[in-house]
Amino acid sequence: MVRGDSLIFRDAAIDDAEFILSLRTDPEKSRFLSYVSNDLEAQKAWLARYAQERGQAYFIIEFNGERIGTVRLYDARGDSFCWGSWILKDGRPRHAAMESALMVYAYAVDCLEFRACHFVVSKGNERVIQFHERFGAVQVGETELELLFQLDLSSIQAARRQYTEFLSSSVEVTGLQ
Ligand SMILES: CC(C)(COP(=O)(O)OP(=O)(O)OC[C@H]1O[C@@H](n2cnc3c(N)ncnc32)[C@H](O)[C@@H]1OP(=O)(O)O)[C@@H](O)C(=O)NCCC(=O)NCCS
């Protein structure tokens, strides 16, 4: 479990399949995400496979004991990690996006010792592109449908120092490898 100031990341479990599907099949939220079929058994099977694998972390984001979203760290390349599958449900607290992004960076840098980050955002997902650019993400390429971004360690640390109102210092980790 990864604990921030008010949010918790906990490993996704098979019981979360319905919740995850509800987010991923919401037409508005999934507009810029890769397609997932509305198949509960397939989602459960994916989560069962995930539980056996190493090399990625798929988290449920919780606030006050309630599930409010998901986030995933995956595709490590050298000392750079990738994150995505970032979805927050309607009714989330206003600070959830900032705190969860800062928790991803704190966990990846302080606990997993990554030194950079890479990720893709779908073209047209302007709000999310703007969100990442305010953290110092730099566009380094593009495909037909996506923009590729990178964030170096100094930008990550600068953002963490700038936004201590959302995450005061680091995260506390228990029971994860
Ligand atoms: C991606 C997602 C999790 C981001 O969460 P969000 O709550 O929409 O994020 P926002 O950009 O609206 O930011 C939330 C708040 O933080 C504020 N904020 C954002 N960046 C900020 C910054 N750098 N400094 C201060 N405040 C900031 C915003 O102004 C907003 O506050 P408001 O509600 O008072 O306007 C959410 O939009 C989502 O679930 N989208 C669908 C799935 C998706 O596209 N995921 C991304 C795949 S790459």
Tab-separated table of C-alpha atoms and ligand atoms in Angstrom:
chain	number	residue	atom	x	y	z
A	1	MET	CA	0.000	0.000	0.000
A	2	VAL	CA	1.248	3.486	-0.869
A	3	ARG	CA	-0.034	6.189	1.471
A	4	GLY	CA	-0.063	9.878	0.592
A	5	ASP	CA	-1.486	12.780	2.613
A	6	SER	CA	-5.122	11.823	2.022
A	7	LEU	CA	-5.113	9.130	-0.677
A	8	ILE	CA	-4.052	5.501	-0.674
A	9	PHE	CA	-2.879	3.354	-3.588
A	10	ARG	CA	-3.519	-0.338	-3.052
A	11	ASP	CA	-2.878	-3.229	-5.363
A	12	ALA	CA	-5.832	-3.947	-7.657
A	13	ALA	CA	-7.553	-7.264	-6.872
A	14	ILE	CA	-9.973	-9.498	-8.755
A	15	ASP	CA	-12.833	-8.017	-6.725
A	16	ASP	CA	-12.109	-4.647	-8.315
A	17	ALA	CA	-13.022	-5.904	-11.795
A	18	GLU	CA	-16.503	-4.368	-11.769
A	19	PHE	CA	-15.279	-1.012	-10.503
A	20	ILE	CA	-12.496	-0.900	-13.109
A	21	LEU	CA	-14.899	-1.826	-15.903
A	22	SER	CA	-17.331	0.876	-14.801
A	23	LEU	CA	-14.566	3.462	-15.284
A	24	ARG	CA	-13.151	1.991	-18.479
A	25	THR	CA	-16.494	1.640	-20.211
A	26	ASP	CA	-17.724	5.120	-19.252
A	27	PRO	CA	-17.970	6.781	-22.692
A	28	GLU	CA	-16.658	10.134	-21.502
A	29	LYS	CA	-13.741	8.792	-19.445
A	30	SER	CA	-12.649	6.176	-21.963
A	31	ARG	CA	-12.653	8.569	-24.908
A	32	PHE	CA	-8.865	8.816	-24.874
A	33	LEU	CA	-8.038	5.380	-23.416
A	34	SER	CA	-7.316	2.096	-25.148
A	35	TYR	CA	-10.457	0.055	-25.705
A	36	VAL	CA	-11.500	-2.484	-23.060
A	37	SER	CA	-14.497	-4.712	-23.778
A	38	ASN	CA	-17.361	-4.699	-21.293
A	39	ASP	CA	-16.620	-8.264	-20.223
A	40	LEU	CA	-16.458	-8.887	-16.495
A	41	GLU	CA	-14.912	-12.349	-16.786
A	42	ALA	CA	-12.199	-11.076	-19.116
A	43	GLN	CA	-11.453	-8.252	-16.682
A	44	LYS	CA	-11.224	-10.729	-13.795
A	45	ALA	CA	-8.889	-12.917	-15.841
A	46	TRP	CA	-6.705	-9.891	-16.600
A	47	LEU	CA	-6.490	-9.094	-12.871
A	48	ALA	CA	-5.694	-12.716	-12.027
A	49	ARG	CA	-2.852	-12.665	-14.548
A	50	TYR	CA	-1.665	-9.344	-13.160
A	51	ALA	CA	-1.436	-10.862	-9.657
A	52	GLN	CA	1.050	-13.443	-10.991
A	53	GLU	CA	3.214	-10.992	-12.907
A	54	ARG	CA	6.049	-8.761	-11.924
A	55	GLY	CA	7.169	-5.598	-13.631
A	56	GLN	CA	4.083	-3.473	-13.230
A	57	ALA	CA	1.922	-2.046	-10.474
A	58	TYR	CA	-1.789	-1.547	-11.016
A	59	PHE	CA	-3.296	0.451	-8.187
A	60	ILE	CA	-6.753	1.316	-6.987
A	61	ILE	CA	-6.813	4.880	-5.643
A	62	GLU	CA	-8.835	5.248	-2.450
A	63	PHE	CA	-10.038	8.267	-0.501
A	64	ASN	CA	-11.675	7.863	2.914
A	65	GLY	CA	-11.946	4.112	2.357
A	66	GLU	CA	-13.744	4.532	-0.970
A	67	ARG	CA	-12.412	3.609	-4.421
A	68	ILE	CA	-12.083	6.728	-6.544
A	69	GLY	CA	-9.858	5.630	-9.413
A	70	THR	CA	-6.954	3.695	-10.891
A	71	VAL	CA	-3.347	4.291	-11.863
A	72	ARG	CA	-0.648	2.018	-13.274
A	73	LEU	CA	3.160	2.033	-13.338
A	74	TYR	CA	4.657	-0.164	-16.073
A	75	ASP	CA	7.124	-0.448	-18.979
A	76	ALA	CA	10.365	0.320	-17.123
A	77	ARG	CA	13.131	1.233	-19.570
A	78	GLY	CA	16.462	1.546	-17.805
A	79	ASP	CA	15.919	4.121	-15.063
A	80	SER	CA	12.735	5.528	-16.623
A	81	PHE	CA	9.243	4.313	-15.719
A	82	CYS	CA	5.960	4.779	-17.524
A	83	TRP	CA	2.617	5.514	-15.936
A	84	GLY	CA	-0.940	5.587	-17.190
A	85	SER	CA	-4.361	3.926	-16.874
A	86	TRP	CA	-5.013	7.032	-14.793
A	87	ILE	CA	-8.748	7.498	-14.246
A	88	LEU	CA	-10.648	9.247	-11.480
A	89	LYS	CA	-14.376	8.813	-11.024
A	90	ASP	CA	-16.907	11.609	-10.928
A	91	GLY	CA	-17.303	12.974	-7.434
A	92	ARG	CA	-13.568	12.694	-6.689
A	93	PRO	CA	-12.179	15.342	-4.379
A	94	ARG	CA	-10.644	18.263	-6.271
A	95	HIS	CA	-7.137	17.579	-5.006
A	96	ALA	CA	-7.161	13.905	-6.124
A	97	ALA	CA	-5.531	14.444	-9.522
A	98	MET	CA	-2.646	16.470	-8.092
A	99	GLU	CA	-2.082	14.250	-5.072
A	100	SER	CA	-2.243	11.001	-7.069
A	101	ALA	CA	0.215	12.286	-9.711
A	102	LEU	CA	2.620	13.454	-7.001
A	103	MET	CA	2.271	10.088	-5.246
A	104	VAL	CA	3.205	8.290	-8.471
A	105	TYR	CA	6.371	10.379	-8.734
A	106	ALA	CA	7.244	10.076	-5.035
A	107	TYR	CA	6.786	6.295	-5.094
A	108	ALA	CA	8.722	5.813	-8.343
A	109	VAL	CA	11.639	8.047	-7.338
A	110	ASP	CA	11.940	7.562	-3.566
A	111	CYS	CA	10.973	3.883	-3.336
A	112	LEU	CA	11.697	2.349	-6.751
A	113	GLU	CA	14.689	4.613	-7.491
A	114	PHE	CA	13.640	5.648	-10.983
A	115	ARG	CA	15.268	8.799	-12.337
A	116	ALA	CA	12.934	9.701	-15.199
A	117	CYS	CA	9.489	9.049	-16.555
A	118	HIS	CA	7.929	8.489	-19.977
A	119	PHE	CA	4.289	8.238	-20.977
A	120	VAL	CA	1.872	8.719	-23.832
A	121	VAL	CA	-1.247	10.859	-24.001
A	122	SER	CA	-3.812	10.589	-26.777
A	123	LYS	CA	-3.909	13.497	-29.165
A	124	GLY	CA	-6.851	15.687	-28.237
A	125	ASN	CA	-6.759	14.872	-24.510
A	126	GLU	CA	-5.958	18.529	-23.951
A	127	ARG	CA	-6.712	18.761	-20.252
A	128	VAL	CA	-4.367	15.895	-19.464
A	129	ILE	CA	-1.656	17.230	-21.804
A	130	GLN	CA	-1.853	20.577	-20.033
A	131	PHE	CA	-1.762	18.846	-16.655
A	132	HIS	CA	1.504	17.080	-17.507
A	133	GLU	CA	3.084	20.134	-19.117
A	134	ARG	CA	2.556	22.053	-15.889
A	135	PHE	CA	4.682	19.354	-14.220
A	136	GLY	CA	7.455	19.986	-16.752
A	137	ALA	CA	6.751	17.105	-19.145
A	138	VAL	CA	8.341	17.617	-22.560
A	139	GLN	CA	6.928	16.224	-25.794
A	140	VAL	CA	9.585	14.047	-27.420
A	141	GLY	CA	7.680	12.397	-30.239
A	142	GLU	CA	4.337	11.350	-31.591
A	143	THR	CA	2.547	8.507	-33.313
A	144	GLU	CA	-0.588	8.759	-35.408
A	145	LEU	CA	-2.798	8.836	-32.314
A	146	GLU	CA	-0.548	9.698	-29.380
A	147	LEU	CA	1.950	12.234	-28.095
A	148	LEU	CA	5.039	10.877	-26.304
A	149	PHE	CA	6.265	12.744	-23.248
A	150	GLN	CA	9.256	12.550	-20.934
A	151	LEU	CA	9.933	14.076	-17.548
A	152	ASP	CA	13.439	14.183	-16.089
A	153	LEU	CA	14.362	13.898	-12.442
A	154	SER	CA	14.951	17.606	-11.900
A	155	SER	CA	11.478	18.444	-13.256
A	156	ILE	CA	9.901	15.732	-11.121
A	157	GLN	CA	11.618	17.028	-8.003
A	158	ALA	CA	10.834	20.659	-8.854
A	159	ALA	CA	7.141	19.797	-9.213
A	160	ARG	CA	7.180	17.930	-5.904
A	161	ARG	CA	8.698	20.975	-4.178
A	162	GLN	CA	6.246	23.326	-5.870
A	163	TYR	CA	3.135	21.336	-4.970
A	164	THR	CA	3.662	20.423	-1.319
A	165	GLU	CA	0.112	21.627	-0.587
A	166	PHE	CA	-1.070	18.437	-2.373
A	167	LEU	CA	1.609	16.036	-1.106
A	168	SER	CA	3.609	17.378	1.802
A	169	SER	CA	6.725	15.214	1.478
A	170	SER	CA	6.815	11.613	0.292
A	171	VAL	CA	4.722	8.469	0.441
A	172	GLU	CA	4.727	5.728	3.040
A	173	VAL	CA	4.882	2.232	1.606
A	174	THR	CA	3.795	-0.944	3.365
A	175	GLY	CA	3.526	-4.507	2.128
A	176	LEU	CA	4.653	-3.956	-1.485
A	177	GLN	CA	7.798	-5.222	-3.157
B	1	LIG	C1	-6.884	12.165	-16.079
B	1	LIG	C2	-7.725	12.488	-14.857
B	1	LIG	C3	-7.507	11.424	-13.806
B	1	LIG	C4	-7.247	13.840	-14.299
B	1	LIG	O1	-8.055	14.200	-13.209
B	1	LIG	P1	-8.863	15.595	-13.209
B	1	LIG	O2	-9.491	15.735	-11.881
B	1	LIG	O3	-9.714	15.655	-14.416
B	1	LIG	O4	-7.653	16.627	-13.371
B	1	LIG	P2	-7.746	18.209	-13.600
B	1	LIG	O5	-6.789	18.540	-14.681
B	1	LIG	O6	-9.172	18.670	-13.724
B	1	LIG	O7	-7.161	18.739	-12.230
B	1	LIG	C5	-7.907	18.636	-11.005
B	1	LIG	C6	-7.797	19.936	-10.240
B	1	LIG	O8	-6.417	20.206	-10.000
B	1	LIG	C7	-6.103	21.487	-10.519
B	1	LIG	N1	-4.766	21.456	-11.075
B	1	LIG	C8	-4.350	20.770	-12.166
B	1	LIG	N2	-3.046	20.994	-12.370
B	1	LIG	C9	-2.664	21.847	-11.402
B	1	LIG	C10	-1.437	22.464	-11.078
B	1	LIG	N3	-0.326	22.226	-11.785
B	1	LIG	N4	-1.382	23.287	-10.015
B	1	LIG	C11	-2.475	23.523	-9.279
B	1	LIG	N5	-3.672	22.953	-9.511
B	1	LIG	C12	-3.755	22.152	-10.574
B	1	LIG	C13	-7.119	21.735	-11.623
B	1	LIG	O9	-7.297	23.124	-11.861
B	1	LIG	C14	-8.355	21.123	-11.019
B	1	LIG	O10	-8.920	21.990	-10.065
B	1	LIG	P3	-10.455	22.510	-10.218
B	1	LIG	O11	-11.297	21.275	-10.066
B	1	LIG	O12	-10.577	23.463	-9.110
B	1	LIG	O13	-10.525	23.089	-11.598
B	1	LIG	C15	-9.238	12.571	-15.220
B	1	LIG	O14	-9.473	13.658	-16.069
B	1	LIG	C16	-9.772	11.319	-15.892
B	1	LIG	O15	-10.177	10.372	-15.230
B	1	LIG	N6	-9.813	11.343	-17.254
B	1	LIG	C17	-10.303	10.233	-18.058
B	1	LIG	C18	-9.225	9.201	-18.319
B	1	LIG	C19	-7.993	9.768	-19.005
B	1	LIG	O16	-8.068	10.417	-20.038
B	1	LIG	N7	-6.832	9.525	-18.389
B	1	LIG	C20	-5.546	9.974	-18.870
B	1	LIG	C21	-4.926	8.935	-19.699
B	1	LIG	S1	-3.270	9.410	-20.095
